[in-house]
PDB file of C-alpha atoms in Angstrom:
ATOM      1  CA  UNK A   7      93.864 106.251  84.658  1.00 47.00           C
ATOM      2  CA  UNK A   8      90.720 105.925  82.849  1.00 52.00           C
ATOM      3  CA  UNK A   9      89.184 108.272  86.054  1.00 59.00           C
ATOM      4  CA  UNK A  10      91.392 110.816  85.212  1.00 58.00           C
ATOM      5  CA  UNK A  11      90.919 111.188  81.837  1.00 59.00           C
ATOM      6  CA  UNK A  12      86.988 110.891  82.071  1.00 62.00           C
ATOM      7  CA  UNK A  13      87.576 113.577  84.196  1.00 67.00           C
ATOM      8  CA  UNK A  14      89.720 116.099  81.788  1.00 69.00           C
ATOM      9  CA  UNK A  15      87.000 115.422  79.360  1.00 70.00           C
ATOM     10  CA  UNK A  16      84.162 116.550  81.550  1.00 75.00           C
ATOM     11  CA  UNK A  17      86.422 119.413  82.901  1.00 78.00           C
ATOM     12  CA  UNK A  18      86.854 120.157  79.259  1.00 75.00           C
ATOM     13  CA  UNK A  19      83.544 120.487  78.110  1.00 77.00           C
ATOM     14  CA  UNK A  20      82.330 122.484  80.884  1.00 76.00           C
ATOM     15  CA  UNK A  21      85.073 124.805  80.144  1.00 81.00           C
ATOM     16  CA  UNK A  22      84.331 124.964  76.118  1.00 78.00           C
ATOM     17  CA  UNK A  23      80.132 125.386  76.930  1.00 75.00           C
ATOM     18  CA  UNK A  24      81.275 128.451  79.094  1.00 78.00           C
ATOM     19  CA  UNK A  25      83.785 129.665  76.126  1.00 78.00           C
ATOM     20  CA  UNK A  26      80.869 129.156  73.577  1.00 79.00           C
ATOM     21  CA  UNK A  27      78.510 130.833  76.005  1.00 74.00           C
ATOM     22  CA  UNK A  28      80.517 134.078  76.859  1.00 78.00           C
ATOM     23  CA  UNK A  29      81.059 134.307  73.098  1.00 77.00           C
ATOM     24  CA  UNK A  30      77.433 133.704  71.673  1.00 77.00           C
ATOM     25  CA  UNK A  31      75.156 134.793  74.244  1.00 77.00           C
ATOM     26  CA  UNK A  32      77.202 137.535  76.563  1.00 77.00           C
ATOM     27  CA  UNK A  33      73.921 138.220  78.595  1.00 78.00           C
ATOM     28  CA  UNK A  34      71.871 135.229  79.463  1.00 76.00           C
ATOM     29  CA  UNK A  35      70.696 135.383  82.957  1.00 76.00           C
ATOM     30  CA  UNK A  36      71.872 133.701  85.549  1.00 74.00           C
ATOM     31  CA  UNK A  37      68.630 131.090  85.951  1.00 76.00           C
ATOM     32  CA  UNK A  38      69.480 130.264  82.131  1.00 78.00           C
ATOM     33  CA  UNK A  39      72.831 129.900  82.253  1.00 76.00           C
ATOM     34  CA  UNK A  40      72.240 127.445  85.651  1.00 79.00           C
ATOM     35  CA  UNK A  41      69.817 125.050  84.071  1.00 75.00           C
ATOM     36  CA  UNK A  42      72.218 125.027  80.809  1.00 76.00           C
ATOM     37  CA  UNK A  43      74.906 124.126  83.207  1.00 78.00           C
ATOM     38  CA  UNK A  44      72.765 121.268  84.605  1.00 72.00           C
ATOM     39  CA  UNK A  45      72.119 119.720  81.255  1.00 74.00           C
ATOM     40  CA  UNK A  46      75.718 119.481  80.305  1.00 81.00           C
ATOM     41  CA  UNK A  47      76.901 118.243  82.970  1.00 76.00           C
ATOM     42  CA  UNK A  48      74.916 115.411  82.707  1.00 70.00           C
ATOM     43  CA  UNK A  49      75.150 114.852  79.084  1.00 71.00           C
ATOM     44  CA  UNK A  50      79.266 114.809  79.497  1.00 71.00           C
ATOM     45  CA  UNK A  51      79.111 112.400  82.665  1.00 74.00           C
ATOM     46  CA  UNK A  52      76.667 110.082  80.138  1.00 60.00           C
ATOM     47  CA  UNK A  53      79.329 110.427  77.130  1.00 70.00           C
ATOM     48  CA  UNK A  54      82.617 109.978  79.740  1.00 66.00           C
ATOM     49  CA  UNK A  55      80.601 106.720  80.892  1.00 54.00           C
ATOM     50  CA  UNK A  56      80.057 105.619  77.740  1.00 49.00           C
ATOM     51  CA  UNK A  57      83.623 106.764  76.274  1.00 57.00           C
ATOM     52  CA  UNK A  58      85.562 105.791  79.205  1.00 55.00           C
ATOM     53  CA  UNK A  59      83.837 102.373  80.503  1.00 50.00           C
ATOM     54  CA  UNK A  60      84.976  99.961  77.946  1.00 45.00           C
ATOM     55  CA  UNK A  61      87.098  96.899  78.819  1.00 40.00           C
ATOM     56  CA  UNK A  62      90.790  98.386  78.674  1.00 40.00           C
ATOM     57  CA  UNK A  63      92.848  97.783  75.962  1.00 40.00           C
ATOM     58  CA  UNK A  64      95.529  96.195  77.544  1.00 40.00           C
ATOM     59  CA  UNK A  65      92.961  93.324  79.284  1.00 45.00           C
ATOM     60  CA  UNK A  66      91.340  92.870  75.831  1.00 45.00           C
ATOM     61  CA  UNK A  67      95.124  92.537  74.181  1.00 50.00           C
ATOM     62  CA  UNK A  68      96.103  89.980  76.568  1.00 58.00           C
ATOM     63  CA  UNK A  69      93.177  87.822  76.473  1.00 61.00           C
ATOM     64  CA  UNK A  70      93.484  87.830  72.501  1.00 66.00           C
ATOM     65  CA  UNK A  71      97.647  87.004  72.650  1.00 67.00           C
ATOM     66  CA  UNK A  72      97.337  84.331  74.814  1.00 69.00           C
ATOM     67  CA  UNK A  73      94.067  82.620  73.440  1.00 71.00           C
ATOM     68  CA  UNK A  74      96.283  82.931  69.762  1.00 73.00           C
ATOM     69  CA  UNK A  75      99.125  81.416  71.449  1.00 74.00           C
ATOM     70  CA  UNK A  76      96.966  78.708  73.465  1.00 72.00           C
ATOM     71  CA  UNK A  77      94.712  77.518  70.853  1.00 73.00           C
ATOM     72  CA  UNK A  78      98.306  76.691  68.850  1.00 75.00           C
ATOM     73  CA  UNK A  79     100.060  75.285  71.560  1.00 80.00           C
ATOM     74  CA  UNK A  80     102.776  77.641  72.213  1.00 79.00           C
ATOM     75  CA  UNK A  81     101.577  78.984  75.940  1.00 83.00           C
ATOM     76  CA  UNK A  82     103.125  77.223  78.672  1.00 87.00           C
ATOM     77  CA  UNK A  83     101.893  77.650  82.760  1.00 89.00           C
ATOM     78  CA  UNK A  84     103.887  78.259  85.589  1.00 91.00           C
ATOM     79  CA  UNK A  85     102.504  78.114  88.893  1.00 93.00           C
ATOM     80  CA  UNK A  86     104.620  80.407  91.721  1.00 94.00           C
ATOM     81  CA  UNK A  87     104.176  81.198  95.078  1.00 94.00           C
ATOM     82  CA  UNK A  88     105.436  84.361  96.597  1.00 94.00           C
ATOM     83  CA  UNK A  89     106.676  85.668 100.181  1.00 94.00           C
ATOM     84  CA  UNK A  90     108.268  88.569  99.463  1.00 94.00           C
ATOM     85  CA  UNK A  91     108.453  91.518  96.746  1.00 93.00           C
ATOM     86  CA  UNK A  92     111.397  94.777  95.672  1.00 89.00           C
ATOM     87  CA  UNK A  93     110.541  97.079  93.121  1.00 89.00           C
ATOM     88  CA  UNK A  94     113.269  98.679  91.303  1.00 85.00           C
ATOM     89  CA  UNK A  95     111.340 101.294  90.185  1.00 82.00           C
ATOM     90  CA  UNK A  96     113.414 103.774  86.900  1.00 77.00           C
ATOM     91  CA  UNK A  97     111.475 106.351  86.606  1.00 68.00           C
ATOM     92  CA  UNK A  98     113.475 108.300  84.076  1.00 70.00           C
ATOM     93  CA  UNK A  99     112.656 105.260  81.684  1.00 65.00           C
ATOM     94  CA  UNK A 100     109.443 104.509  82.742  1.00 71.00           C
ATOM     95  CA  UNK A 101     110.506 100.506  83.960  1.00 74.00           C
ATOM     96  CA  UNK A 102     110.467  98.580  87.019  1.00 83.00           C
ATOM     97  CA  UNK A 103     112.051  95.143  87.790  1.00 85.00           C
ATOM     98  CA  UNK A 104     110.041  93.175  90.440  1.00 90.00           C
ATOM     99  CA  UNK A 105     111.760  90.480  92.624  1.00 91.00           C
ATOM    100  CA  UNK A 106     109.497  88.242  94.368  1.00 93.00           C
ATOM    101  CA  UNK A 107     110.824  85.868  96.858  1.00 95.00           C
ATOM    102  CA  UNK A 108     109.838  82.631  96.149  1.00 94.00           C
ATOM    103  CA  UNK A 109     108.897  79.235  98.864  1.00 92.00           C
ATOM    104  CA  UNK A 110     112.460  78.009  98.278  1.00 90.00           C
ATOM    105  CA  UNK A 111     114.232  81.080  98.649  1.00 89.00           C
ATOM    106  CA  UNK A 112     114.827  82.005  95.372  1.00 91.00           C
ATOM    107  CA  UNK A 113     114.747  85.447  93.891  1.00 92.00           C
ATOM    108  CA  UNK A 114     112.088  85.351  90.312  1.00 92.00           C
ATOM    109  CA  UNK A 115     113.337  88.616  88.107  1.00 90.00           C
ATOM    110  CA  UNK A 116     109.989  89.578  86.268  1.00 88.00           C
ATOM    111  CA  UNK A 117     110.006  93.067  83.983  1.00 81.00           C
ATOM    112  CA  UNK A 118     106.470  95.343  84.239  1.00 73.00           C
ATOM    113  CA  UNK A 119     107.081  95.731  80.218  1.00 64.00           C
ATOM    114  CA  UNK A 120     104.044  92.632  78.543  1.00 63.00           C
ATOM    115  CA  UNK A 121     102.696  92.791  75.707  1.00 54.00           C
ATOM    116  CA  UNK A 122      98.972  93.697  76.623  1.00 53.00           C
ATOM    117  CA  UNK A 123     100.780  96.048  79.686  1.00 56.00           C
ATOM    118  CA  UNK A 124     100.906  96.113  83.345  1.00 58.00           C
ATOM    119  CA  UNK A 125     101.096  92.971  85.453  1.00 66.00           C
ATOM    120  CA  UNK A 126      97.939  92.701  87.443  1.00 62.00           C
ATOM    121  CA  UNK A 127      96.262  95.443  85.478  1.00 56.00           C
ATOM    122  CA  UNK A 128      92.478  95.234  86.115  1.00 59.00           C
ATOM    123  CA  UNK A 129      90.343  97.257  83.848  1.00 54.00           C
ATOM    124  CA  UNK A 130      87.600  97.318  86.231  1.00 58.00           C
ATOM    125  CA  UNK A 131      89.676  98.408  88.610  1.00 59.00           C
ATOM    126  CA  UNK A 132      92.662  99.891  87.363  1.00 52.00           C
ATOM    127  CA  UNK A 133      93.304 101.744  90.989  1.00 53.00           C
ATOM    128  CA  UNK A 134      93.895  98.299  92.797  1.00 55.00           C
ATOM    129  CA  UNK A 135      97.349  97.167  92.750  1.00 60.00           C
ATOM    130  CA  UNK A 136      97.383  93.129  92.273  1.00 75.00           C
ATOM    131  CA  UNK A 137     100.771  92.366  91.354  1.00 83.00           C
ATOM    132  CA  UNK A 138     102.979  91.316  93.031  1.00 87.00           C
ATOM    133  CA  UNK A 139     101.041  88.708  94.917  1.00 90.00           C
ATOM    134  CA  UNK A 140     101.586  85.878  97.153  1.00 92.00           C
ATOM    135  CA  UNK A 141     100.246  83.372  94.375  1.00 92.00           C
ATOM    136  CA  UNK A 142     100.700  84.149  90.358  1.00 90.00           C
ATOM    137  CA  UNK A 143     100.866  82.051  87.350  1.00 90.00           C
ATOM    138  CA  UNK A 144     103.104  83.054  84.523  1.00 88.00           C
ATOM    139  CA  UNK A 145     101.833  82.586  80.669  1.00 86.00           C
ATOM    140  CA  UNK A 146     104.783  81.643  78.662  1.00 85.00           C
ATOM    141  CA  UNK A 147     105.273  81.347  75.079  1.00 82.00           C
ATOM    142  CA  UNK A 148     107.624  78.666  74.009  1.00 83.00           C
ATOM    143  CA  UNK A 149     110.208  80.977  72.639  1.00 79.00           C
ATOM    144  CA  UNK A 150     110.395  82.586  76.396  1.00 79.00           C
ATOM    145  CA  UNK A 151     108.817  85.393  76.839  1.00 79.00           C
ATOM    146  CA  UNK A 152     105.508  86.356  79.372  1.00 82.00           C
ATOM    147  CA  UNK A 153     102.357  87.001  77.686  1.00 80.00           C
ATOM    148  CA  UNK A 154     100.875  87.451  80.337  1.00 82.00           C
ATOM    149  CA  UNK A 155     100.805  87.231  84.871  1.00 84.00           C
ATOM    150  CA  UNK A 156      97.637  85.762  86.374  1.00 84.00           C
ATOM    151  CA  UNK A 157      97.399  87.112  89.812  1.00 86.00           C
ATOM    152  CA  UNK A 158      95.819  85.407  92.639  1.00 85.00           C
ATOM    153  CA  UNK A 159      95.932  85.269  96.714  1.00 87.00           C
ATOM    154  CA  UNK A 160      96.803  88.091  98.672  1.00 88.00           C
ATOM    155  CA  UNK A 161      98.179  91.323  97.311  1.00 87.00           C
ATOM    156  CA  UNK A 162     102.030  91.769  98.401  1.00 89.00           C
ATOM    157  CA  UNK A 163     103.081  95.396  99.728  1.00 89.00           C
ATOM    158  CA  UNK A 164     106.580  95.493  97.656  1.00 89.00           C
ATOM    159  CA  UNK A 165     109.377  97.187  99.470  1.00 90.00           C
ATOM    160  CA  UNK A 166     109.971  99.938  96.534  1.00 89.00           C
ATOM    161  CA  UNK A 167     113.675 100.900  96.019  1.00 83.00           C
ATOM    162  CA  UNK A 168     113.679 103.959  93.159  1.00 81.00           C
ATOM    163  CA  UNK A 169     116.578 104.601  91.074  1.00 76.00           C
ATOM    164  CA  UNK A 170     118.571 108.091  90.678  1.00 70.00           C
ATOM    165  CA  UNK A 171     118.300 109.938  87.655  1.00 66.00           C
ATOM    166  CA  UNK A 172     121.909 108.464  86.881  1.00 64.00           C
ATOM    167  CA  UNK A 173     122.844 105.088  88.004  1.00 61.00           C
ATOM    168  CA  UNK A 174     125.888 102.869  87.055  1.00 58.00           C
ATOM    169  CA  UNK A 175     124.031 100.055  84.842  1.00 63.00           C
ATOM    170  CA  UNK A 176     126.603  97.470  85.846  1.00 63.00           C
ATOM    171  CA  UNK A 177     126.049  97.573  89.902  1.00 61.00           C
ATOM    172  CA  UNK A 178     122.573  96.048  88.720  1.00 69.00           C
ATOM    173  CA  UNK A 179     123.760  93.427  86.366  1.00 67.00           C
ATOM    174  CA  UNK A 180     122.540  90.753  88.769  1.00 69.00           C
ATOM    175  CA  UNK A 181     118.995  91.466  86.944  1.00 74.00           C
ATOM    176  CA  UNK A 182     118.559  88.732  84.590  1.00 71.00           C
ATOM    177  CA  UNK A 183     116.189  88.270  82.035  1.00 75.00           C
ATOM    178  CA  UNK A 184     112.403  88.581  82.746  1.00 79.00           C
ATOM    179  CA  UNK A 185     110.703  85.912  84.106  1.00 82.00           C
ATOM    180  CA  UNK A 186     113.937  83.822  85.343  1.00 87.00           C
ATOM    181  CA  UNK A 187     115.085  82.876  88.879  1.00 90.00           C
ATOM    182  CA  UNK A 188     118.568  84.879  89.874  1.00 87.00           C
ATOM    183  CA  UNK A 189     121.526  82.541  89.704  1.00 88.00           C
ATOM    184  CA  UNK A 190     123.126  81.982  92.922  1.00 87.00           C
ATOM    185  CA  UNK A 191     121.411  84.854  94.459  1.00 87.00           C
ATOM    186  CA  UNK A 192     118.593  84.886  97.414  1.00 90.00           C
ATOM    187  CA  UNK A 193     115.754  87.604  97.990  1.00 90.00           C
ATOM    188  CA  UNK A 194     118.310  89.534 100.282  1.00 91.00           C
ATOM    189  CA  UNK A 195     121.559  89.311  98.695  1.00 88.00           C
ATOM    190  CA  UNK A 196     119.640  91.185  96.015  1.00 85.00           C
ATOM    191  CA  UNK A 197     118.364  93.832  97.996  1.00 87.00           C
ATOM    192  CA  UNK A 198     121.365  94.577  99.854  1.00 86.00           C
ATOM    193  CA  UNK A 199     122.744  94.495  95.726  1.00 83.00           C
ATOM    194  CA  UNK A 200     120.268  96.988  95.195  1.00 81.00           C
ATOM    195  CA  UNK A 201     120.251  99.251  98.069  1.00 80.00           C
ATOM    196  CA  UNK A 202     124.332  99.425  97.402  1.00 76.00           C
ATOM    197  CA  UNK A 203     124.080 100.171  93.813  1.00 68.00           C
ATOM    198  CA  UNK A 204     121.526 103.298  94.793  1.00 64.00           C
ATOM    199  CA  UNK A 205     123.764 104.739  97.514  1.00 61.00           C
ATOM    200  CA  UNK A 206     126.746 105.708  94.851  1.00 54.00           C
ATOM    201  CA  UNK A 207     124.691 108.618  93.756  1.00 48.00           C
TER     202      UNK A 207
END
């Protein structure tokens, strides 16, 4: 995301020193106006670097939450291991409900909302997907919710399932809170629970 908006603001500026050339100087000639161009593009690929190449907020938020929470001994680890992954994907509100299959079969319910943002988000490269994964270690605090996902071995393709517009809330009950295993439900119970609940529209 950062790309794109490094990109607006270079798009931007070359647009505004055209504006504020037309404006000010109507008839500078063409070898002017050329070398002009040169200069700010460079100056406004400098600034977007500059601008646009810090560490991401939502990295630097997460690092500070859970060091806070560590360093007072309210962070607890879970190790997990992965096979498979669904995304529920609501577009209309902006959420998505992962379940990841785990070694014994169980179905983990994790949410995409933490409080630094994004599972898996990598500010140094914030186009590569790394959640969900076949190996991931949850950051806890003690009054239950996720601080934080630490990704690690292999990124996991999830099989992406997006909601309607309008969708009965209920067929989807069987989503429980983030971060806990699915009672008495297995990886494909829930999908076919999904893919049922987004055929009634």
């Amino acid at each position: 995301m950062r790309l794109v908006y490094a990109g607006v603001f270079i798009l931007g500026g070359l647009l505004g020193m055209l504006v504020l050339v037309n404006r000010f100087y109507p008839n500078m000639d063409s070898s002017m106006m050329e070398k002009l161009l040169y200069v700010t593009m460079a100056v406004l690929i400098v600034t977007a670097y500059l601008l646009f190449n810090k560490p991401g907020a939502w990295k630097v938020k997460n690092i500070e939450i859970a060091r806070t929470f560590q360093s007072s001994g309210e962070l607890t680890r879970d190790n997990y291991r992965a096979r498979r992954a669904l995304a529920l994907t609501d577009a209309e509100n902006k959420v998505t409900w992962y379940v990841l299959e785990l070694e014994d079969g169980k179905a983990l319910c994790l949410w995409d909302k933490l409080p630094g943002g994004p599972p898996g988000f990598d500010p140094e490269e914030p186009e590569v997907g790394r959640f969900p994964c076949t190996e991931f270690t949850i950051l806890r605090h003690l009054a239950g919710f996720i601080v934080d996902i630490i990704c690690g071995g292999e990124a996991i393709q999830p099989e992406v399932i997006s909601l309607p517009a309008q969708y009965y809330a209920q067929d989807f009950n069987f989503l429980c809170e983030d971060g806990e295993v699915i009672p008495g439900e297995t990886f494909d119970t829930v999908r076919t629970k999904a893919l049922k609940g987004n055929r009634r529209f």
